[in-house]
Amino acid sequence: MTHNPPASVLKKGPADEVPPQPGAADAAQGMAVVARSQGQLVRRRFFRHRGALAGILLLLFVVALSVTSIGAGPIPGWWDKDPTTTGNVVGNGDPTLSVLPGFLGGGGVHLGEHPFGQDNIGRDYFALTMRGTQVSLLIAIIVGLVATFVGTVIGAAAGYFRGWIEAVLMRITDVVIAIPTLLIAGLIGVIIADSGVVLFALFLGLVAWTQIARLVRGEVLSLREKEFVEAARSVGTSAHRIIFKHILPNTVGIIIVAATLTIASAVLLESALSFVGLGVQPPDTSLGRLITEYRSALTVRPWLFYWPGLFIVAIALSVNFIGDGLRDAFDPRQTRVRD
């Protein structure tokens, strides 16, 4: 009788060997590796950035507070006072907001009749600050969108076409950069001072695009030599389609980051212009204009200066934190995110 050898002693040939599985080494070390798309990696890195999350929460709080408190347009708010109604100045216009509980020696947690106090003619300063926040945010968003669009188009055209087109566009960019932004914006403020907030913001966006244009141009210069662009060019794809369908989608990371930082800069630019009287004009107001109107009260009633300044800092910091998170999330050197 012939006895078959046990399977354990059979010799395995090369064909019987099991190929190593992808990620087996990492799994053996207790690290699970999951395949993810580029978009999933970007979102994962962004939402793991603590500063960016703090910036989002702070910005959402500021936006929600300013919009829901006094309302926006036909939408009413929960605050019973508006930024234009005057009245009697009560208690020297001191703030009635209290955040210190009674057991700690404070007056308890409450808003009171005028949480941010009153101005010289009895207007509720909380309502005024919320209106100024709305206007400053509106200007910053419009400036960011306009500057991003103009800078992206100019930078993409200069980087892709090269030659005389690049020379002309970059010399224009150099001229705009050479002139101080505050000076150009101040001239715009003088010319269209009474034309409204939206038009003022549109013109500010037309002088804030230079940094984005240079960043986009640099990215396009490197991408135009890639194989996928050469392949699209070889089959007769138009330059317009190559730029907007193949090149710009690969620069979206740097564009988003630059746009975010431009919005933060626009908040400070509008505040600086309003501080010198070249920004938002009465009867409307902004955070920078509130600081200008009540800077003389800094030593007597400092809260008239501090409240709008606090909201300017909060908006600028939150947007900058979000920009830092986006920059890290789009960093191509971070190629893997572990669970």
mmCIF file of C-alpha atoms in Angstrom:
data_model
loop_
_atom_site.group_PDB
_atom_site.id
_atom_site.type_symbol
_atom_site.label_atom_id
_atom_site.label_comp_id
_atom_site.label_asym_id
_atom_site.label_seq_id
_atom_site.Cartn_x
_atom_site.Cartn_y
_atom_site.Cartn_z
ATOM 1 C CA MET A 1 0.000 0.000 0.000
ATOM 2 C CA THR A 2 1.299 3.424 -0.932
ATOM 3 C CA HIS A 3 1.115 6.076 1.722
ATOM 4 C CA ASN A 4 0.786 9.716 0.659
ATOM 5 C CA PRO A 5 3.002 12.114 2.634
ATOM 6 C CA PRO A 6 1.193 14.597 4.811
ATOM 7 C CA ALA A 7 0.467 17.975 3.264
ATOM 8 C CA SER A 8 2.668 19.690 5.832
ATOM 9 C CA VAL A 9 5.793 18.075 4.386
ATOM 10 C CA LEU A 10 5.004 18.714 0.749
ATOM 11 C CA LYS A 11 7.447 21.126 -0.814
ATOM 12 C CA LYS A 12 5.909 24.244 -2.277
ATOM 13 C CA GLY A 13 7.054 25.448 -5.622
ATOM 14 C CA PRO A 14 7.247 29.048 -6.830
ATOM 15 C CA ALA A 15 3.765 28.784 -8.276
ATOM 16 C CA ASP A 16 2.359 27.886 -4.866
ATOM 17 C CA GLU A 17 3.746 30.941 -3.100
ATOM 18 C CA VAL A 18 1.186 33.562 -2.122
ATOM 19 C CA PRO A 19 2.176 37.046 -3.374
ATOM 20 C CA PRO A 20 2.382 39.687 -0.673
ATOM 21 C CA GLN A 21 -0.731 41.796 -0.380
ATOM 22 C CA PRO A 22 -0.534 45.590 -0.628
ATOM 23 C CA GLY A 23 -0.319 47.113 2.815
ATOM 24 C CA ALA A 24 0.536 43.768 4.446
ATOM 25 C CA ALA A 25 3.710 45.179 6.005
ATOM 26 C CA ASP A 26 1.817 48.123 7.495
ATOM 27 C CA ALA A 27 -0.977 45.795 8.652
ATOM 28 C CA ALA A 28 1.570 43.588 10.377
ATOM 29 C CA GLN A 29 2.717 46.659 12.296
ATOM 30 C CA GLY A 30 -0.816 47.489 13.368
ATOM 31 C CA MET A 31 -1.421 50.228 10.767
ATOM 32 C CA ALA A 32 -4.454 49.917 8.493
ATOM 33 C CA VAL A 33 -3.948 51.576 5.116
ATOM 34 C CA VAL A 34 -7.106 52.531 3.216
ATOM 35 C CA ALA A 35 -7.111 53.683 -0.392
ATOM 36 C CA ARG A 36 -8.625 57.151 -0.709
ATOM 37 C CA SER A 37 -9.086 59.674 -3.490
ATOM 38 C CA GLN A 38 -7.254 62.980 -3.504
ATOM 39 C CA GLY A 39 -10.423 64.792 -2.450
ATOM 40 C CA GLN A 40 -10.905 62.456 0.508
ATOM 41 C CA LEU A 41 -7.304 62.974 1.593
ATOM 42 C CA VAL A 42 -7.678 66.750 1.410
ATOM 43 C CA ARG A 43 -10.903 66.718 3.450
ATOM 44 C CA ARG A 44 -9.413 64.340 6.004
ATOM 45 C CA ARG A 45 -6.282 66.427 6.490
ATOM 46 C CA PHE A 46 -8.300 69.640 6.698
ATOM 47 C CA PHE A 47 -10.729 68.397 9.343
ATOM 48 C CA ARG A 48 -7.826 67.066 11.387
ATOM 49 C CA HIS A 49 -6.279 70.547 11.474
ATOM 50 C CA ARG A 50 -7.296 71.964 14.859
ATOM 51 C CA GLY A 51 -6.554 75.557 13.939
ATOM 52 C CA ALA A 52 -8.727 75.326 10.821
ATOM 53 C CA LEU A 53 -11.610 73.820 12.776
ATOM 54 C CA ALA A 54 -11.329 76.554 15.396
ATOM 55 C CA GLY A 55 -11.287 79.144 12.604
ATOM 56 C CA ILE A 56 -14.416 77.689 10.991
ATOM 57 C CA LEU A 57 -16.302 77.639 14.286
ATOM 58 C CA LEU A 58 -15.290 81.208 15.119
ATOM 59 C CA LEU A 59 -16.174 82.516 11.651
ATOM 60 C CA LEU A 60 -19.528 80.718 11.643
ATOM 61 C CA PHE A 61 -20.282 82.176 15.063
ATOM 62 C CA VAL A 62 -19.492 85.721 13.901
ATOM 63 C CA VAL A 63 -21.539 85.345 10.706
ATOM 64 C CA ALA A 64 -24.489 83.747 12.481
ATOM 65 C CA LEU A 65 -24.484 86.353 15.246
ATOM 66 C CA SER A 66 -24.347 89.309 12.854
ATOM 67 C CA VAL A 67 -27.038 87.979 10.505
ATOM 68 C CA THR A 68 -29.526 86.536 12.977
ATOM 69 C CA SER A 69 -29.324 89.330 15.562
ATOM 70 C CA ILE A 70 -30.427 92.347 13.507
ATOM 71 C CA GLY A 71 -31.542 90.417 10.417
ATOM 72 C CA ALA A 72 -30.420 90.831 6.813
ATOM 73 C CA GLY A 73 -32.569 92.549 4.202
ATOM 74 C CA PRO A 74 -36.192 91.448 4.578
ATOM 75 C CA ILE A 75 -35.242 88.751 7.113
ATOM 76 C CA PRO A 76 -35.902 90.003 10.676
ATOM 77 C CA GLY A 77 -33.567 89.299 13.574
ATOM 78 C CA TRP A 78 -34.071 88.388 17.204
ATOM 79 C CA TRP A 79 -32.593 91.620 18.567
ATOM 80 C CA ASP A 80 -35.275 94.258 19.209
ATOM 81 C CA LYS A 81 -33.149 97.286 18.291
ATOM 82 C CA ASP A 82 -31.777 98.522 14.976
ATOM 83 C CA PRO A 83 -28.554 100.426 14.226
ATOM 84 C CA THR A 84 -30.269 103.681 13.196
ATOM 85 C CA THR A 85 -32.742 104.407 15.993
ATOM 86 C CA THR A 86 -31.505 107.014 18.484
ATOM 87 C CA GLY A 87 -32.613 107.399 22.097
ATOM 88 C CA ASN A 88 -31.635 108.598 25.538
ATOM 89 C CA VAL A 89 -28.162 107.653 26.724
ATOM 90 C CA VAL A 90 -28.655 105.537 29.840
ATOM 91 C CA GLY A 91 -25.931 105.240 32.478
ATOM 92 C CA ASN A 92 -23.292 107.062 30.416
ATOM 93 C CA GLY A 93 -23.859 104.467 27.692
ATOM 94 C CA ASP A 94 -22.016 101.743 29.624
ATOM 95 C CA PRO A 95 -22.326 98.135 28.395
ATOM 96 C CA THR A 96 -24.930 96.062 30.230
ATOM 97 C CA LEU A 97 -23.422 92.726 29.188
ATOM 98 C CA SER A 98 -22.377 90.583 32.148
ATOM 99 C CA VAL A 99 -20.665 87.203 31.896
ATOM 100 C CA LEU A 100 -19.558 86.797 35.520
ATOM 101 C CA PRO A 101 -21.872 84.624 37.669
ATOM 102 C CA GLY A 102 -23.177 85.944 40.962
ATOM 103 C CA PHE A 103 -21.302 83.403 43.074
ATOM 104 C CA LEU A 104 -18.054 84.822 41.703
ATOM 105 C CA GLY A 105 -18.971 88.340 42.684
ATOM 106 C CA GLY A 106 -20.435 89.406 39.342
ATOM 107 C CA GLY A 107 -23.886 90.541 38.345
ATOM 108 C CA GLY A 108 -24.898 87.248 36.782
ATOM 109 C CA VAL A 109 -24.917 86.179 33.145
ATOM 110 C CA HIS A 110 -27.211 88.453 31.109
ATOM 111 C CA LEU A 111 -27.247 90.737 28.060
ATOM 112 C CA GLY A 112 -29.180 93.664 29.467
ATOM 113 C CA GLU A 113 -30.763 96.482 27.510
ATOM 114 C CA HIS A 114 -27.572 97.529 25.683
ATOM 115 C CA PRO A 115 -24.945 94.745 25.944
ATOM 116 C CA PHE A 116 -22.289 96.730 24.022
ATOM 117 C CA GLY A 117 -23.408 100.090 25.396
ATOM 118 C CA GLN A 118 -24.672 103.146 23.508
ATOM 119 C CA ASP A 119 -22.972 105.723 21.320
ATOM 120 C CA ASN A 120 -23.115 109.507 21.745
ATOM 121 C CA ILE A 121 -26.622 109.873 20.322
ATOM 122 C CA GLY A 122 -28.143 106.877 22.088
ATOM 123 C CA ARG A 123 -27.952 104.253 19.335
ATOM 124 C CA ASP A 124 -27.573 100.653 20.480
ATOM 125 C CA TYR A 125 -23.912 99.789 19.919
ATOM 126 C CA PHE A 126 -24.546 96.055 19.650
ATOM 127 C CA ALA A 127 -26.819 96.657 16.653
ATOM 128 C CA LEU A 128 -24.251 99.066 15.173
ATOM 129 C CA THR A 129 -21.433 96.550 15.578
ATOM 130 C CA MET A 130 -23.496 93.781 13.989
ATOM 131 C CA ARG A 131 -24.299 96.024 11.022
ATOM 132 C CA GLY A 132 -20.641 96.934 10.668
ATOM 133 C CA THR A 133 -19.718 93.240 10.779
ATOM 134 C CA GLN A 134 -22.184 92.458 7.990
ATOM 135 C CA VAL A 135 -20.793 95.196 5.763
ATOM 136 C CA SER A 136 -17.151 94.279 6.420
ATOM 137 C CA LEU A 137 -17.845 90.591 5.673
ATOM 138 C CA LEU A 138 -19.711 91.502 2.474
ATOM 139 C CA ILE A 139 -16.824 93.648 1.263
ATOM 140 C CA ALA A 140 -14.259 90.976 2.129
ATOM 141 C CA ILE A 141 -16.156 88.238 0.261
ATOM 142 C CA ILE A 142 -16.680 90.371 -2.856
ATOM 143 C CA VAL A 143 -13.035 91.455 -2.876
ATOM 144 C CA GLY A 144 -11.916 87.844 -2.484
ATOM 145 C CA LEU A 145 -14.114 86.584 -5.340
ATOM 146 C CA VAL A 146 -13.201 89.387 -7.754
ATOM 147 C CA ALA A 147 -9.480 89.231 -6.973
ATOM 148 C CA THR A 148 -9.459 85.439 -7.321
ATOM 149 C CA PHE A 149 -11.229 85.521 -10.692
ATOM 150 C CA VAL A 150 -9.074 88.288 -12.172
ATOM 151 C CA GLY A 151 -5.824 86.894 -10.776
ATOM 152 C CA THR A 152 -6.598 83.357 -11.953
ATOM 153 C CA VAL A 153 -7.451 84.440 -15.520
ATOM 154 C CA ILE A 154 -4.402 86.709 -15.853
ATOM 155 C CA GLY A 155 -2.020 84.214 -14.258
ATOM 156 C CA ALA A 156 -3.301 81.291 -16.345
ATOM 157 C CA ALA A 157 -3.094 83.241 -19.599
ATOM 158 C CA ALA A 158 0.419 84.498 -18.840
ATOM 159 C CA GLY A 159 1.695 81.076 -17.813
ATOM 160 C CA TYR A 160 0.185 79.126 -20.701
ATOM 161 C CA PHE A 161 0.647 81.407 -23.736
ATOM 162 C CA ARG A 162 4.059 82.824 -22.754
ATOM 163 C CA GLY A 163 5.652 85.217 -25.278
ATOM 164 C CA TRP A 164 4.356 88.755 -25.640
ATOM 165 C CA ILE A 165 1.115 87.925 -23.783
ATOM 166 C CA GLU A 166 3.071 86.937 -20.687
ATOM 167 C CA ALA A 167 5.328 89.981 -21.006
ATOM 168 C CA VAL A 168 2.407 92.422 -21.196
ATOM 169 C CA LEU A 169 0.355 90.816 -18.420
ATOM 170 C CA MET A 170 3.302 90.482 -16.038
ATOM 171 C CA ARG A 171 4.434 94.068 -16.620
ATOM 172 C CA ILE A 172 0.927 95.249 -15.773
ATOM 173 C CA THR A 173 1.085 93.089 -12.659
ATOM 174 C CA ASP A 174 4.475 94.564 -11.708
ATOM 175 C CA VAL A 175 3.126 98.111 -12.087
ATOM 176 C CA VAL A 176 0.136 97.383 -9.836
ATOM 177 C CA ILE A 177 2.405 95.736 -7.264
ATOM 178 C CA ALA A 178 4.822 98.686 -7.313
ATOM 179 C CA ILE A 179 2.067 101.119 -6.299
ATOM 180 C CA PRO A 180 1.040 100.730 -2.639
ATOM 181 C CA THR A 181 -2.298 98.965 -2.397
ATOM 182 C CA LEU A 182 -3.531 101.364 0.256
ATOM 183 C CA LEU A 183 -2.834 104.322 -2.053
ATOM 184 C CA ILE A 184 -4.737 102.809 -4.998
ATOM 185 C CA ALA A 185 -7.596 101.747 -2.761
ATOM 186 C CA GLY A 186 -7.692 105.228 -1.245
ATOM 187 C CA LEU A 187 -8.027 106.804 -4.691
ATOM 188 C CA ILE A 188 -10.836 104.380 -5.482
ATOM 189 C CA GLY A 189 -12.515 105.327 -2.218
ATOM 190 C CA VAL A 190 -12.375 109.030 -3.127
ATOM 191 C CA ILE A 191 -13.732 108.485 -6.637
ATOM 192 C CA ILE A 192 -16.639 106.190 -5.788
ATOM 193 C CA ALA A 193 -17.197 107.154 -2.166
ATOM 194 C CA ASP A 194 -20.939 107.655 -2.608
ATOM 195 C CA SER A 195 -21.587 104.779 -5.047
ATOM 196 C CA GLY A 196 -22.408 102.117 -2.478
ATOM 197 C CA VAL A 197 -20.702 99.269 -0.684
ATOM 198 C CA VAL A 198 -20.931 96.712 -3.522
ATOM 199 C CA LEU A 199 -19.304 98.944 -6.143
ATOM 200 C CA PHE A 200 -16.636 99.964 -3.655
ATOM 201 C CA ALA A 201 -15.847 96.285 -2.995
ATOM 202 C CA LEU A 202 -15.758 95.463 -6.724
ATOM 203 C CA PHE A 203 -13.136 98.124 -7.370
ATOM 204 C CA LEU A 204 -11.096 97.020 -4.369
ATOM 205 C CA GLY A 205 -11.031 93.520 -5.855
ATOM 206 C CA LEU A 206 -9.524 94.952 -9.032
ATOM 207 C CA VAL A 207 -6.381 96.003 -7.134
ATOM 208 C CA ALA A 208 -5.992 92.923 -4.917
ATOM 209 C CA TRP A 209 -5.425 90.247 -7.587
ATOM 210 C CA THR A 210 -1.667 90.547 -8.171
ATOM 211 C CA GLN A 211 -0.480 87.942 -5.658
ATOM 212 C CA ILE A 212 -2.938 85.352 -6.933
ATOM 213 C CA ALA A 213 -1.893 86.047 -10.542
ATOM 214 C CA ARG A 214 1.757 85.389 -9.782
ATOM 215 C CA LEU A 215 1.009 82.191 -7.874
ATOM 216 C CA VAL A 216 -1.245 80.826 -10.626
ATOM 217 C CA ARG A 217 1.264 81.744 -13.326
ATOM 218 C CA GLY A 218 3.984 79.778 -11.541
ATOM 219 C CA GLU A 219 1.774 76.696 -11.270
ATOM 220 C CA VAL A 220 0.643 76.907 -14.898
ATOM 221 C CA LEU A 221 4.245 77.233 -16.100
ATOM 222 C CA SER A 222 5.054 73.859 -14.561
ATOM 223 C CA LEU A 223 1.812 72.136 -15.595
ATOM 224 C CA ARG A 224 1.912 73.206 -19.260
ATOM 225 C CA GLU A 225 4.892 70.922 -19.826
ATOM 226 C CA LYS A 226 3.234 67.830 -18.362
ATOM 227 C CA GLU A 227 2.385 64.807 -20.511
ATOM 228 C CA PHE A 228 -1.386 65.145 -20.195
ATOM 229 C CA VAL A 229 -1.235 68.716 -21.506
ATOM 230 C CA GLU A 230 0.992 67.658 -24.414
ATOM 231 C CA ALA A 231 -1.445 64.834 -25.201
ATOM 232 C CA ALA A 232 -4.420 67.216 -25.196
ATOM 233 C CA ARG A 233 -2.521 69.664 -27.398
ATOM 234 C CA SER A 234 -1.529 66.928 -29.850
ATOM 235 C CA VAL A 235 -5.156 65.953 -30.553
ATOM 236 C CA GLY A 236 -6.098 69.526 -31.362
ATOM 237 C CA THR A 237 -7.728 70.582 -28.076
ATOM 238 C CA SER A 238 -8.224 74.332 -27.916
ATOM 239 C CA ALA A 239 -6.112 76.432 -25.559
ATOM 240 C CA HIS A 240 -9.253 77.591 -23.740
ATOM 241 C CA ARG A 241 -10.288 74.000 -23.007
ATOM 242 C CA ILE A 242 -6.782 72.955 -21.975
ATOM 243 C CA ILE A 243 -6.543 75.821 -19.501
ATOM 244 C CA PHE A 244 -9.980 75.476 -17.920
ATOM 245 C CA LYS A 245 -10.462 71.703 -18.171
ATOM 246 C CA HIS A 246 -6.967 70.328 -17.644
ATOM 247 C CA ILE A 247 -4.660 72.896 -16.018
ATOM 248 C CA LEU A 248 -6.777 74.982 -13.647
ATOM 249 C CA PRO A 249 -8.369 71.953 -11.904
ATOM 250 C CA ASN A 250 -4.838 70.947 -10.925
ATOM 251 C CA THR A 251 -4.193 74.391 -9.400
ATOM 252 C CA VAL A 252 -7.415 74.532 -7.368
ATOM 253 C CA GLY A 253 -5.528 73.986 -4.117
ATOM 254 C CA ILE A 254 -3.286 77.012 -4.422
ATOM 255 C CA ILE A 255 -6.183 79.113 -5.745
ATOM 256 C CA ILE A 256 -8.405 78.285 -2.754
ATOM 257 C CA VAL A 257 -5.637 79.029 -0.268
ATOM 258 C CA ALA A 258 -4.768 82.334 -1.966
ATOM 259 C CA ALA A 259 -8.446 83.347 -2.101
ATOM 260 C CA THR A 260 -8.851 82.648 1.612
ATOM 261 C CA LEU A 261 -5.861 84.774 2.532
ATOM 262 C CA THR A 262 -7.081 87.545 0.203
ATOM 263 C CA ILE A 263 -10.378 87.659 2.103
ATOM 264 C CA ALA A 264 -8.496 88.078 5.374
ATOM 265 C CA SER A 265 -6.396 90.868 3.848
ATOM 266 C CA ALA A 266 -9.535 92.559 2.493
ATOM 267 C CA VAL A 267 -10.993 92.832 6.012
ATOM 268 C CA LEU A 268 -7.885 94.675 7.187
ATOM 269 C CA LEU A 269 -7.714 96.802 4.005
ATOM 270 C CA GLU A 270 -11.319 97.947 4.355
ATOM 271 C CA SER A 271 -10.745 98.727 8.035
ATOM 272 C CA ALA A 272 -7.634 100.761 7.231
ATOM 273 C CA LEU A 273 -9.429 102.743 4.513
ATOM 274 C CA SER A 274 -12.430 103.420 6.735
ATOM 275 C CA PHE A 275 -10.083 104.452 9.547
ATOM 276 C CA VAL A 276 -8.667 107.253 7.377
ATOM 277 C CA GLY A 277 -12.115 108.195 6.058
ATOM 278 C CA LEU A 278 -11.771 106.694 2.554
ATOM 279 C CA GLY A 279 -13.857 103.570 3.032
ATOM 280 C CA VAL A 280 -17.549 103.056 3.705
ATOM 281 C CA GLN A 281 -19.411 106.349 3.910
ATOM 282 C CA PRO A 282 -22.471 107.358 5.978
ATOM 283 C CA PRO A 283 -25.296 106.541 6.358
ATOM 284 C CA ASP A 284 -23.857 103.014 6.142
ATOM 285 C CA THR A 285 -21.163 101.804 8.486
ATOM 286 C CA SER A 286 -18.466 99.148 8.853
ATOM 287 C CA LEU A 287 -16.170 97.934 11.601
ATOM 288 C CA GLY A 288 -13.378 100.211 10.444
ATOM 289 C CA ARG A 289 -15.690 103.207 10.298
ATOM 290 C CA LEU A 290 -16.939 102.552 13.837
ATOM 291 C CA ILE A 291 -13.356 102.627 15.089
ATOM 292 C CA THR A 292 -12.790 105.900 13.231
ATOM 293 C CA GLU A 293 -15.907 107.568 14.591
ATOM 294 C CA TYR A 294 -15.197 106.679 18.205
ATOM 295 C CA ARG A 295 -11.409 106.675 18.427
ATOM 296 C CA SER A 296 -11.581 109.919 20.414
ATOM 297 C CA ALA A 297 -13.580 108.052 23.087
ATOM 298 C CA LEU A 298 -10.785 105.531 23.682
ATOM 299 C CA THR A 299 -9.800 107.020 27.033
ATOM 300 C CA VAL A 300 -13.348 107.877 28.171
ATOM 301 C CA ARG A 301 -15.524 105.041 26.831
ATOM 302 C CA PRO A 302 -13.090 102.498 25.454
ATOM 303 C CA TRP A 303 -15.764 99.883 24.686
ATOM 304 C CA LEU A 304 -16.815 101.959 21.665
ATOM 305 C CA PHE A 305 -13.339 101.262 20.272
ATOM 306 C CA TYR A 306 -12.820 97.739 21.569
ATOM 307 C CA TRP A 307 -15.964 95.983 20.295
ATOM 308 C CA PRO A 308 -15.477 96.629 16.537
ATOM 309 C CA GLY A 309 -11.743 96.022 16.948
ATOM 310 C CA LEU A 310 -12.463 92.663 18.573
ATOM 311 C CA PHE A 311 -14.647 91.584 15.646
ATOM 312 C CA ILE A 312 -12.032 92.698 13.101
ATOM 313 C CA VAL A 313 -9.418 90.565 14.859
ATOM 314 C CA ALA A 314 -11.828 87.615 15.132
ATOM 315 C CA ILE A 315 -12.663 87.657 11.411
ATOM 316 C CA ALA A 316 -9.067 88.095 10.269
ATOM 317 C CA LEU A 317 -7.732 85.389 12.605
ATOM 318 C CA SER A 318 -10.439 82.862 11.739
ATOM 319 C CA VAL A 319 -9.963 83.278 7.989
ATOM 320 C CA ASN A 320 -6.184 83.019 8.363
ATOM 321 C CA PHE A 321 -6.543 79.806 10.401
ATOM 322 C CA ILE A 322 -8.804 78.372 7.699
ATOM 323 C CA GLY A 323 -6.237 79.342 5.063
ATOM 324 C CA ASP A 324 -3.464 77.605 7.020
ATOM 325 C CA GLY A 325 -5.578 74.462 7.248
ATOM 326 C CA LEU A 326 -6.320 74.513 3.524
ATOM 327 C CA ARG A 327 -2.651 75.009 2.710
ATOM 328 C CA ASP A 328 -1.657 71.995 4.796
ATOM 329 C CA ALA A 329 -4.533 69.918 3.412
ATOM 330 C CA PHE A 330 -3.506 70.552 -0.196
ATOM 331 C CA ASP A 331 0.188 69.942 0.531
ATOM 332 C CA PRO A 332 1.192 67.219 -1.967
ATOM 333 C CA ARG A 333 3.981 66.027 0.316
ATOM 334 C CA GLN A 334 1.375 64.604 2.701
ATOM 335 C CA THR A 335 0.587 61.554 0.573
ATOM 336 C CA ARG A 336 -1.038 59.260 3.140
ATOM 337 C CA VAL A 337 -3.386 59.630 6.055
ATOM 338 C CA ARG A 338 -3.477 56.835 8.615
ATOM 339 C CA ASP A 339 -6.488 55.755 10.592
#
